[in-house]
Short mmCIF file of C-alpha atoms and ligand atoms in Angstrom, two decimals:
data_model
loop_
_atom_site.label_atom_id
_atom_site.label_comp_id
_atom_site.label_asym_id
_atom_site.label_seq_id
_atom_site.Cartn_x
_atom_site.Cartn_y
_atom_site.Cartn_z
CA MET A 1 14.12 1.22 -13.83
CA VAL A 2 10.43 1.59 -12.99
CA SER A 3 8.66 -1.76 -12.96
CA GLY A 4 5.31 -1.71 -14.74
CA GLY A 5 5.07 2.03 -15.01
CA THR A 6 5.73 5.20 -16.96
CA GLN A 7 9.47 5.39 -17.34
CA GLU A 8 9.30 8.61 -19.36
CA LYS A 9 7.53 10.62 -16.67
CA HIS A 10 9.40 9.17 -13.69
CA ALA A 11 12.72 8.29 -15.30
CA ALA A 12 14.61 8.75 -12.04
CA LEU A 13 12.42 6.50 -9.91
CA PRO A 14 14.34 3.93 -7.89
CA GLU A 15 13.83 0.30 -8.86
CA GLN A 16 12.15 -0.45 -5.53
CA VAL A 17 9.18 1.68 -6.64
CA VAL A 18 6.55 -0.21 -8.60
CA LEU A 19 4.27 2.30 -10.28
CA LEU A 20 1.00 0.92 -11.67
CA GLU A 21 0.80 1.11 -15.42
CA GLN A 22 -0.46 4.63 -16.13
CA THR A 23 -3.44 3.62 -18.25
CA PRO A 24 -6.31 5.96 -19.20
CA GLN A 25 -8.52 3.81 -16.98
CA LEU A 26 -6.33 4.36 -13.93
CA LYS A 27 -6.17 8.09 -14.68
CA ALA A 28 -9.98 8.22 -14.90
CA LEU A 29 -10.37 6.34 -11.61
CA MET A 30 -7.86 8.62 -9.89
CA SER A 31 -9.60 11.69 -11.31
CA ILE A 32 -12.82 10.65 -9.58
CA VAL A 33 -11.04 9.84 -6.33
CA ARG A 34 -9.11 13.13 -6.33
CA ASN A 35 -12.07 15.35 -7.30
CA LYS A 36 -13.31 17.39 -4.32
CA GLU A 37 -16.86 17.16 -5.73
CA THR A 38 -16.88 13.35 -5.50
CA GLN A 39 -19.40 12.18 -2.92
CA ARG A 40 -18.49 9.59 -0.33
CA GLY A 41 -20.21 6.61 -2.02
CA ASP A 42 -18.26 7.18 -5.22
CA PHE A 43 -15.07 7.93 -3.30
CA ILE A 44 -15.32 4.54 -1.61
CA PHE A 45 -16.30 2.70 -4.78
CA TYR A 46 -13.55 4.14 -6.98
CA SER A 47 -10.78 4.06 -4.41
CA ASP A 48 -11.72 0.42 -3.78
CA ARG A 49 -11.20 -0.19 -7.49
CA VAL A 50 -7.73 1.35 -7.39
CA ILE A 51 -6.91 -0.59 -4.22
CA ARG A 52 -7.86 -3.81 -6.00
CA LEU A 53 -5.45 -2.96 -8.84
CA LEU A 54 -2.71 -2.20 -6.32
CA VAL A 55 -3.18 -5.46 -4.46
CA GLU A 56 -3.18 -7.45 -7.70
CA GLU A 57 0.07 -5.72 -8.70
CA ALA A 58 1.66 -6.29 -5.29
CA LEU A 59 0.90 -10.00 -5.59
CA ASN A 60 2.90 -10.04 -8.84
CA HIS A 61 5.99 -9.23 -6.80
CA LEU A 62 5.79 -12.29 -4.57
CA PRO A 63 7.89 -15.34 -5.37
CA PHE A 64 6.42 -18.20 -7.40
CA ILE A 65 7.53 -21.78 -8.01
CA ASP A 66 7.05 -23.93 -11.08
CA LYS A 67 4.01 -26.15 -10.77
CA VAL A 68 2.84 -28.76 -13.26
CA ILE A 69 -0.87 -29.57 -12.97
CA SER A 70 -3.24 -31.88 -14.85
CA THR A 71 -6.36 -30.45 -16.46
CA PRO A 72 -9.65 -32.41 -16.86
CA THR A 73 -8.61 -33.13 -20.46
CA GLY A 74 -5.82 -35.32 -19.14
CA ALA A 75 -3.17 -32.93 -20.41
CA LYS A 76 -0.46 -31.33 -18.34
CA TYR A 77 -0.16 -27.60 -17.80
CA ASN A 78 3.18 -26.03 -16.88
CA GLY A 79 2.04 -23.44 -14.39
CA LEU A 80 3.15 -21.59 -11.31
CA GLY A 81 2.20 -21.66 -7.68
CA PHE A 82 2.56 -19.07 -4.96
CA ARG A 83 5.60 -19.70 -2.78
CA GLY A 84 5.36 -18.58 0.81
CA LYS A 85 2.65 -17.26 3.06
CA ILE A 86 1.46 -13.68 3.11
CA CYS A 87 -0.31 -11.33 5.48
CA GLY A 88 -1.57 -7.76 5.44
CA VAL A 89 -0.85 -5.08 8.01
CA SER A 90 -2.88 -1.89 7.91
CA ILE A 91 -1.67 1.39 9.34
CA MET A 92 -4.73 2.71 11.18
CA ARG A 93 -7.00 4.33 10.36
CA ALA A 94 -6.77 5.00 6.63
CA GLY A 95 -4.98 1.73 5.89
CA GLU A 96 -8.01 -0.19 7.15
CA ALA A 97 -9.82 0.99 4.01
CA MET A 98 -7.47 -1.26 2.01
CA GLU A 99 -8.16 -4.45 3.96
CA GLN A 100 -11.19 -5.52 1.96
CA GLY A 101 -9.28 -5.20 -1.32
CA LEU A 102 -6.68 -7.57 0.06
CA ARG A 103 -9.35 -9.99 1.30
CA ASP A 104 -11.02 -9.92 -2.12
CA CYS A 105 -7.81 -11.24 -3.64
CA CYS A 106 -6.54 -13.47 -0.82
CA ARG A 107 -9.28 -15.40 0.92
CA SER A 108 -8.83 -15.72 4.71
CA VAL A 109 -5.68 -13.62 4.65
CA ARG A 110 -4.41 -12.68 8.10
CA ILE A 111 -4.44 -8.94 8.73
CA GLY A 112 -2.60 -7.15 11.51
CA LYS A 113 -2.96 -3.53 12.56
CA ILE A 114 -0.61 -0.79 13.68
CA LEU A 115 -1.65 2.54 15.17
CA ILE A 116 0.91 5.32 15.01
CA GLN A 117 0.30 8.92 16.02
CA ARG A 118 2.40 11.99 16.34
CA ASN A 119 3.66 12.56 19.86
CA GLU A 120 2.64 16.14 20.71
CA GLU A 121 5.75 16.76 22.83
CA THR A 122 8.43 15.29 20.61
CA ALA A 123 6.59 15.73 17.27
CA MET A 124 7.86 12.23 16.45
CA PRO A 125 5.65 9.37 15.24
CA GLN A 126 4.84 7.13 18.19
CA LEU A 127 3.54 3.58 18.26
CA TYR A 128 0.27 3.34 20.19
CA TYR A 129 -0.95 -0.13 19.29
CA SER A 130 0.00 -3.13 17.25
CA LYS A 131 -1.58 -6.54 16.79
CA LEU A 132 0.19 -8.78 14.31
CA PRO A 133 -0.10 -12.41 13.18
CA PRO A 134 2.05 -14.52 15.55
CA ASP A 135 4.03 -16.06 12.68
CA ILE A 136 4.50 -12.76 10.82
CA ALA A 137 8.28 -13.37 10.65
CA ASP A 138 7.59 -16.26 8.24
CA ARG A 139 5.31 -14.27 5.95
CA PHE A 140 5.52 -11.78 3.12
CA CYS A 141 3.87 -8.66 4.41
CA LEU A 142 1.68 -6.20 2.48
CA LEU A 143 1.80 -2.99 4.50
CA LEU A 144 -1.31 -0.93 3.74
CA ASP A 145 -1.59 2.86 3.90
CA PRO A 146 -3.28 4.84 1.11
CA MET A 147 -1.10 7.97 1.33
CA LEU A 148 2.69 8.06 1.67
CA ALA A 149 3.32 11.66 2.72
CA THR A 150 6.39 12.45 4.88
CA GLY A 151 7.25 8.79 5.46
CA GLY A 152 7.38 9.27 9.25
CA SER A 153 4.54 6.88 10.14
CA ALA A 154 5.53 4.51 7.38
CA ASN A 155 9.05 4.19 8.74
CA LYS A 156 7.75 3.63 12.27
CA ALA A 157 5.39 0.92 10.99
CA ILE A 158 8.19 -0.75 9.04
CA GLU A 159 10.36 -0.63 12.17
CA VAL A 160 7.59 -2.48 14.04
CA LEU A 161 7.47 -5.19 11.36
CA ILE A 162 11.25 -5.57 11.40
CA ASP A 163 11.23 -5.76 15.22
CA HIS A 164 8.79 -8.65 14.82
CA GLY A 165 11.26 -10.45 12.58
CA VAL A 166 9.92 -9.61 9.10
CA PRO A 167 12.91 -9.26 6.75
CA GLU A 168 12.90 -5.92 4.95
CA GLU A 169 12.86 -7.57 1.53
CA ARG A 170 9.60 -9.33 2.41
CA ILE A 171 7.72 -6.06 2.94
CA LEU A 172 5.61 -4.55 0.16
CA PHE A 173 4.35 -1.11 1.06
CA VAL A 174 1.11 -0.53 -0.86
CA ASN A 175 -0.44 2.92 -1.34
CA LEU A 176 -2.53 5.00 -3.76
CA ILE A 177 -0.47 8.18 -3.81
CA CYS A 178 3.14 8.86 -2.83
CA ALA A 179 4.94 12.13 -2.26
CA PRO A 180 8.55 12.01 -3.47
CA GLU A 181 9.65 13.07 0.04
CA GLY A 182 8.00 9.99 1.50
CA ILE A 183 9.56 7.64 -1.03
CA GLU A 184 12.98 9.11 -0.34
CA LYS A 185 12.63 8.82 3.43
CA VAL A 186 11.35 5.24 3.37
CA LEU A 187 13.95 3.98 0.92
CA ALA A 188 16.79 5.81 2.70
CA ALA A 189 15.96 3.84 5.84
CA TYR A 190 14.80 0.60 4.19
CA PRO A 191 16.39 0.23 0.75
CA ARG A 192 15.38 -3.41 0.32
CA LEU A 193 11.60 -3.14 0.53
CA LYS A 194 9.24 -2.40 -2.36
CA ILE A 195 6.72 0.40 -2.69
CA VAL A 196 3.70 -0.35 -4.88
CA THR A 197 1.78 2.78 -5.80
CA ALA A 198 -0.79 4.13 -8.26
CA GLU A 199 0.53 7.68 -8.66
CA ILE A 200 3.41 9.87 -7.51
CA ASP A 201 2.55 13.48 -6.81
CA ALA A 202 4.52 16.72 -6.89
CA GLY A 203 5.22 17.05 -3.16
CA LEU A 204 3.91 18.17 0.22
CA ASP A 205 2.37 21.49 1.27
CA GLU A 206 3.23 23.31 4.51
CA ASN A 207 0.69 21.16 6.39
CA LYS A 208 2.26 17.97 5.02
CA TYR A 209 -0.67 17.23 2.74
CA ILE A 210 0.21 15.62 -0.57
CA MET A 211 -0.22 18.01 -3.52
CA PRO A 212 -2.31 17.84 -5.66
CA GLY A 213 -3.37 14.84 -3.55
CA LEU A 214 -6.94 14.08 -2.60
CA GLY A 215 -7.27 15.63 0.86
CA ASP A 216 -7.59 13.44 3.91
CA PHE A 217 -8.14 9.91 2.66
CA GLY A 218 -9.40 8.51 5.97
CA CYS A 219 -11.94 11.29 6.46
CA ARG A 220 -13.26 10.99 2.90
CA TYR A 221 -13.46 7.19 3.06
CA PHE A 222 -14.92 6.86 6.54
CA GLY A 223 -17.08 10.01 6.40
CA THR A 224 -15.52 11.96 9.26
CA GLU A 225 -14.33 15.56 9.57
CA GLY A 226 -11.31 16.74 7.63
CA VAL A 227 -10.07 18.47 4.51
N1 LIG B 1 -2.74 11.63 4.60
C1 LIG B 1 -3.81 11.97 3.86
O1 LIG B 1 -4.90 11.44 4.04
N2 LIG B 1 -3.65 12.92 2.91
C2 LIG B 1 -2.48 13.52 2.67
O2 LIG B 1 -2.40 14.37 1.77
C3 LIG B 1 -1.37 13.15 3.45
C4 LIG B 1 -1.52 12.19 4.40
#
């Protein structure tokens, strides 16, 4: 079953995939972000809005405990409290664009970084750099990367988190657009994590770009060369 999403359109989605509710608002935001005519200022503004929705949704999938509080009226309120600590980890460079959205929701949140690039000789994703919170093994981890394409870098990044003691089921992989190939690859290797995404596209082209996609997210967000 798809949590919080369009079960008609993606009836076969695995339960680990949390698709944002496909509202007209989300569709309108994604139409601006995907449009090749959208200028950088609007690209940043509207992708930040989607990122905020994604982070809010990811936080819904953390554990909560019952919490009774007193209001200024003297009455009790049967509420909930967050259980457990969280952190973010961005996959550089595009994932860094999602850090502010996480900070906007979680004040003072710790954010680690992982840099993975394709090794030219082996064509395999290779870890170049990582800097993670020292107590990451005790935290729920929001792994940030806007585009899940082949799943190669994602799986390497997840491997790094697991090597640092983060249990698979405490990882929430947050992205704007997924290719089905990426979802399949990630969940085949790590069936206990969750993927939180805004939209799932048709697939990859021969250059491993997501189709219809939005081009190169990092280049459009940071204003560098690219598609
Ligand atoms: N990364 C991007 O920025 N775009 C894609 O389509 C695939 C990976």
